[in-house]
Short mmCIF file of C-alpha atoms in Angstrom, two decimals:
data_model
loop_
_atom_site.label_atom_id
_atom_site.label_comp_id
_atom_site.label_asym_id
_atom_site.label_seq_id
_atom_site.Cartn_x
_atom_site.Cartn_y
_atom_site.Cartn_z
CA MET A 732 52.12 64.46 35.40
CA LYS A 733 52.33 64.11 31.63
CA LYS A 734 52.24 67.90 31.22
CA LYS A 735 55.10 68.26 33.72
CA ILE A 736 57.25 65.76 31.82
CA ILE A 737 56.56 67.51 28.52
CA SER A 738 57.41 70.85 30.12
CA LEU A 739 60.73 69.49 31.44
CA LEU A 740 61.58 68.05 28.02
CA LEU A 741 60.87 71.37 26.33
CA MET A 742 63.04 73.19 28.85
CA SER A 743 65.88 70.71 28.24
CA ILE A 744 65.60 71.21 24.49
CA LEU A 745 65.72 74.98 24.90
CA VAL A 746 68.79 74.78 27.16
CA LEU A 747 70.59 72.46 24.76
CA SER A 748 69.64 74.67 21.82
CA ALA A 749 70.96 77.78 23.58
CA TYR A 750 74.21 75.97 24.45
CA SER A 751 74.59 74.76 20.87
CA CYS A 752 74.04 78.24 19.44
CA SER A 753 76.49 79.69 21.94
CA SER A 754 79.12 77.10 21.00
CA MET A 755 78.55 77.68 17.28
CA ASP A 756 79.37 81.35 17.74
CA LYS A 757 82.74 80.67 19.35
CA TYR A 758 86.22 79.96 17.93
CA PHE A 759 88.46 77.18 19.15
CA ILE A 760 92.22 76.63 19.04
CA ARG A 761 93.04 73.02 18.31
CA SER A 762 95.25 70.76 16.23
CA PRO A 763 95.04 70.89 12.41
CA TYR A 764 93.58 67.37 12.34
CA ASN A 765 89.82 67.69 12.67
CA THR A 766 88.97 64.13 13.63
CA ASN A 767 86.56 62.64 16.14
CA ASP A 768 89.38 61.31 18.32
CA ASP A 769 91.01 64.73 18.49
CA THR A 770 88.38 66.54 20.55
CA THR A 771 90.67 66.66 23.59
CA LYS A 772 93.09 68.84 21.65
CA LYS A 773 90.97 71.97 22.08
CA ILE A 774 92.96 74.49 24.08
CA GLU A 775 90.69 77.49 24.50
CA ALA A 776 87.42 78.99 23.29
CA PHE A 777 87.14 82.62 22.18
CA ASP A 778 84.21 84.89 21.46
CA THR A 779 85.81 86.52 18.40
CA LEU A 780 88.02 85.36 15.57
CA GLU A 781 90.50 88.18 16.23
CA GLU A 782 91.01 87.03 19.82
CA ALA A 783 91.60 83.47 18.66
CA LYS A 784 94.02 84.57 15.93
CA THR A 785 96.07 86.60 18.39
CA ARG A 786 96.34 83.63 20.73
CA VAL A 787 97.24 81.07 18.05
CA GLU A 788 99.96 83.33 16.66
CA GLY A 789 101.73 82.90 19.99
CA ILE A 790 101.79 79.10 19.68
CA LYS A 791 101.94 78.68 15.90
CA GLN A 792 105.26 76.84 16.22
CA LEU A 793 103.31 73.95 17.76
CA GLY A 794 101.04 73.60 14.73
CA TYR A 795 97.75 74.83 16.22
CA VAL A 796 95.05 76.52 14.14
CA VAL A 797 91.64 78.15 14.73
CA TYR A 798 88.32 76.40 14.11
CA ASP A 799 84.88 77.93 14.12
CA GLY A 800 81.99 76.40 16.06
CA ARG A 801 80.92 74.36 13.02
CA GLY A 802 84.24 72.53 12.85
CA SER A 803 85.72 74.36 9.85
CA VAL A 804 89.20 75.89 9.83
CA ALA A 805 88.75 79.64 10.32
CA TYR A 806 92.42 80.61 10.39
CA HIS A 807 95.87 79.04 10.01
CA PRO A 808 99.01 81.11 10.68
CA PHE A 809 100.93 80.11 7.56
CA GLU A 810 100.27 80.01 3.82
CA THR A 811 98.90 76.46 3.82
CA LEU A 812 97.21 74.26 6.37
CA GLY A 813 99.78 71.63 5.42
CA GLN A 814 102.51 73.66 7.11
CA SER A 815 100.66 73.53 10.42
CA ARG A 816 100.08 69.80 9.98
CA ILE A 817 103.81 69.24 9.61
CA LEU A 818 104.61 71.37 12.67
CA TYR A 819 102.05 69.56 14.82
CA LYS A 820 103.55 66.20 13.90
CA ALA A 821 107.15 67.46 14.13
CA LYS A 822 106.48 68.48 17.73
CA GLY A 823 105.07 65.04 18.45
CA VAL A 824 108.09 63.28 16.95
CA ALA A 825 110.53 65.62 18.73
CA ASP A 826 108.86 64.91 22.07
CA TYR A 827 108.86 61.17 21.35
CA ILE A 828 112.56 60.87 20.50
CA GLU A 829 113.53 63.07 23.46
CA SER A 830 111.52 61.08 25.99
CA ASN A 831 112.54 57.68 24.57
CA GLY A 832 116.29 58.20 24.62
CA TYR A 833 117.06 58.33 20.92
CA THR A 834 120.58 59.23 19.83
CA TYR A 835 122.03 60.53 16.57
CA GLY A 836 122.61 57.98 13.82
CA ASN A 837 121.44 56.88 10.40
CA ALA A 838 118.68 54.40 11.06
CA THR A 839 118.70 51.51 8.58
CA VAL A 840 114.91 51.22 8.65
CA ASN A 841 112.33 53.94 8.35
CA PRO A 842 111.96 55.18 11.95
CA ALA A 843 108.40 56.30 11.22
CA TYR A 844 107.53 52.58 11.07
CA ASP A 845 110.10 51.20 13.47
CA ARG A 846 109.36 53.51 16.46
CA GLY A 847 112.45 52.25 18.29
CA LYS A 848 111.61 48.54 18.07
CA THR A 849 114.89 47.82 16.27
CA GLU A 850 116.97 50.96 16.66
CA LYS A 851 116.68 54.15 18.67
CA LEU A 852 118.53 56.17 16.06
CA VAL A 853 117.44 59.27 14.18
CA SER A 854 119.26 61.83 12.06
CA CYS A 855 118.31 65.11 10.43
CA ASP A 856 116.92 63.52 7.26
CA ARG A 857 115.24 60.59 9.03
CA PHE A 858 113.55 63.07 11.41
CA VAL A 859 112.14 65.12 8.53
CA GLU A 860 110.93 61.92 6.87
CA TRP A 861 109.25 60.82 10.12
CA ALA A 862 107.47 64.14 10.61
CA ILE A 863 106.17 64.40 7.04
CA PHE A 864 105.16 60.73 7.16
CA ASP A 865 103.08 61.33 10.30
CA ALA A 866 101.63 64.46 8.68
CA GLY A 867 100.35 62.33 5.79
CA TYR A 868 102.78 63.28 3.03
CA VAL A 869 104.68 60.00 2.72
CA LYS A 870 102.30 57.47 1.24
CA ASP A 871 104.39 55.12 -0.90
CA ASN A 872 107.31 54.27 1.38
CA ASN A 873 107.63 51.11 3.44
CA GLU A 874 109.69 50.31 6.48
CA ASP A 875 112.70 49.30 4.38
CA SER A 876 112.81 52.54 2.38
CA VAL A 877 114.46 55.59 3.90
CA LEU A 878 114.55 59.16 2.63
CA ALA A 879 118.08 60.57 2.74
CA LEU A 880 119.57 64.02 2.37
CA TYR A 881 121.34 63.02 -0.81
CA PRO A 882 120.88 59.93 -3.02
CA HIS A 883 123.17 57.02 -2.22
CA GLY A 884 122.67 53.29 -2.37
CA ASP A 885 118.96 52.52 -2.26
CA LYS A 886 118.11 55.70 -0.35
CA ILE A 887 115.61 58.16 -1.85
CA ASN A 888 116.69 61.80 -2.03
CA ILE A 889 114.41 63.99 0.13
CA GLU A 890 114.31 66.88 -2.34
CA THR A 891 113.27 64.60 -5.19
CA TYR A 892 110.53 63.12 -3.05
CA LEU A 893 109.18 66.53 -2.01
CA ILE A 894 109.03 67.68 -5.64
CA ARG A 895 107.14 64.52 -6.65
CA ASN A 896 104.59 65.15 -3.91
CA GLY A 897 103.69 68.72 -4.77
CA PHE A 898 105.92 70.68 -2.37
CA THR A 899 106.85 74.17 -3.63
CA LYS A 900 110.50 75.25 -3.73
CA ILE A 901 111.35 78.47 -1.84
CA GLU A 902 114.66 80.08 -2.83
CA ASP A 903 114.31 83.45 -1.06
CA ILE A 904 115.17 83.16 2.64
CA SER A 905 112.90 86.12 3.44
CA GLN A 906 109.91 84.05 2.28
CA VAL A 907 110.53 81.13 4.65
CA GLN A 908 107.63 80.25 6.97
CA GLY A 909 106.85 77.73 9.65
CA GLY A 910 106.41 74.18 8.38
CA ASP A 911 108.92 74.66 5.55
CA VAL A 912 111.59 71.99 5.11
CA ILE A 913 114.92 73.87 5.18
CA PHE A 914 118.13 72.80 3.43
CA VAL A 915 121.45 74.39 4.45
CA GLY A 916 125.19 73.90 3.99
CA ASP A 917 127.31 72.14 1.41
CA SER A 918 128.05 68.42 1.27
CA GLN A 919 131.61 69.05 0.05
CA GLU A 920 132.40 69.15 3.77
CA HIS A 921 131.99 65.36 3.61
CA ALA A 922 133.89 65.06 0.31
CA PRO A 923 136.14 62.11 1.33
CA ASN A 924 133.01 59.99 1.84
CA LEU A 925 131.02 61.15 -1.18
CA PRO A 926 131.48 60.98 -4.95
CA PRO A 927 132.16 64.41 -6.56
CA GLU A 928 128.70 64.56 -8.17
CA LEU A 929 127.17 64.83 -4.68
CA TRP A 930 129.44 67.58 -3.34
CA ASP A 931 126.98 70.34 -4.23
CA TYR A 932 124.12 68.82 -2.23
CA PRO A 933 123.08 70.54 1.04
CA ASP A 934 124.52 68.80 4.08
CA HIS A 935 121.75 69.44 6.60
CA VAL A 936 117.94 69.56 6.67
CA PHE A 937 115.44 70.58 9.37
CA ILE A 938 111.92 71.97 9.78
CA CYS A 939 111.43 75.68 10.36
CA ALA A 940 108.67 76.42 12.88
CA GLY A 941 108.25 80.14 12.16
CA SER A 942 109.88 83.43 13.09
CA SER A 943 110.14 84.40 16.75
CA GLY A 944 111.43 87.91 15.95
CA ASN A 945 114.87 89.55 16.02
CA SER A 946 116.10 87.35 13.13
CA LEU A 947 115.49 84.19 15.17
CA PHE A 948 113.37 81.20 14.18
CA TYR A 949 111.87 78.22 15.93
CA ARG A 950 113.08 74.93 14.50
CA TYR A 951 112.73 71.15 14.83
CA ASP A 952 116.13 69.61 14.20
CA ALA A 953 117.63 66.17 14.82
CA GLY A 954 121.14 67.01 13.64
CA SER A 955 122.90 65.84 16.83
CA THR A 956 122.29 63.84 19.98
CA THR A 957 122.24 67.11 21.93
CA ARG A 958 119.39 68.39 19.77
CA ILE A 959 117.55 65.07 19.86
CA GLN A 960 117.63 64.94 23.65
CA SER A 961 116.50 68.56 24.08
CA ILE A 962 112.99 70.00 24.34
CA GLN A 963 112.06 71.36 20.90
CA PRO A 964 111.46 73.60 19.09
CA SER A 965 114.70 75.48 19.63
CA ASN A 966 114.96 79.22 18.94
CA GLU A 967 117.97 80.32 16.88
CA PRO A 968 119.12 81.84 13.57
CA LEU A 969 117.95 80.11 10.39
CA GLU A 970 121.51 79.85 9.09
CA TYR A 971 125.07 79.97 10.42
CA SER A 972 128.47 80.45 8.84
CA GLY A 973 129.18 77.24 6.96
CA LYS A 974 125.50 76.31 7.12
CA GLU A 975 124.08 78.96 4.81
CA PHE A 976 120.51 78.74 3.56
CA ARG A 977 120.24 76.91 0.24
CA PHE A 978 116.50 76.52 -0.33
CA ALA A 979 113.30 75.30 1.31
CA TYR A 980 110.20 73.32 0.35
CA ARG A 981 106.63 74.10 1.37
CA ALA A 982 103.84 71.56 1.78
CA PRO A 983 100.78 71.74 -0.47
CA ALA A 984 97.50 72.71 1.12
CA GLU A 985 95.93 69.31 0.53
CA LEU A 986 97.21 65.92 1.58
CA PRO A 987 98.03 63.52 -1.27
#
């Protein structure tokens, strides 16, 4: 009897060992947050890295990356892992505001903290703040501080904040990638409501989610109620007449 039990134990160990080795040799598509509570985010397993890379390129706008069987990032579609982190969280925020009936407006509290308890308002700059907050890049703000497109009152200018936190400025539109924070337009359009020193600021900001081909790009954008209440990312040109590309900022590889 004892020999039989030992034999069964040895067989179990061998089966588990074979399964473990098999799993270690595979590649998995999952979110860019490798945490214990994120195991359900695995989408598919692949036998080769090339197969996994091909698949993740088709859903890169959602922020997914490739892990090896040991839990290390084997491939991310953009220059930094931080870009995929921002896209993953931007998708989450976009889905949240769409399903919870948010409308366009300048929230007076940081919506990343408020989550609709006080207001169900979000705007282009508040959306970007929310996404980068959830991605881990806003560490020193509280619920009363709000990042804004341009500095006014007690609002913190988004560009200034990104510079302080290690984001890299991109001035060539051909170098734009998914996860980049995009600034377009000219605030002189709002001149009656702004002092002259702010007229040269961009008047819109959104998150690029990567090229989809044919000069079109995926984007996460909360610039209107129509956008807020739509399934994102959208797929459209990066710039329009009157909303020309000004510059972009790219997340650092490491979280602060």
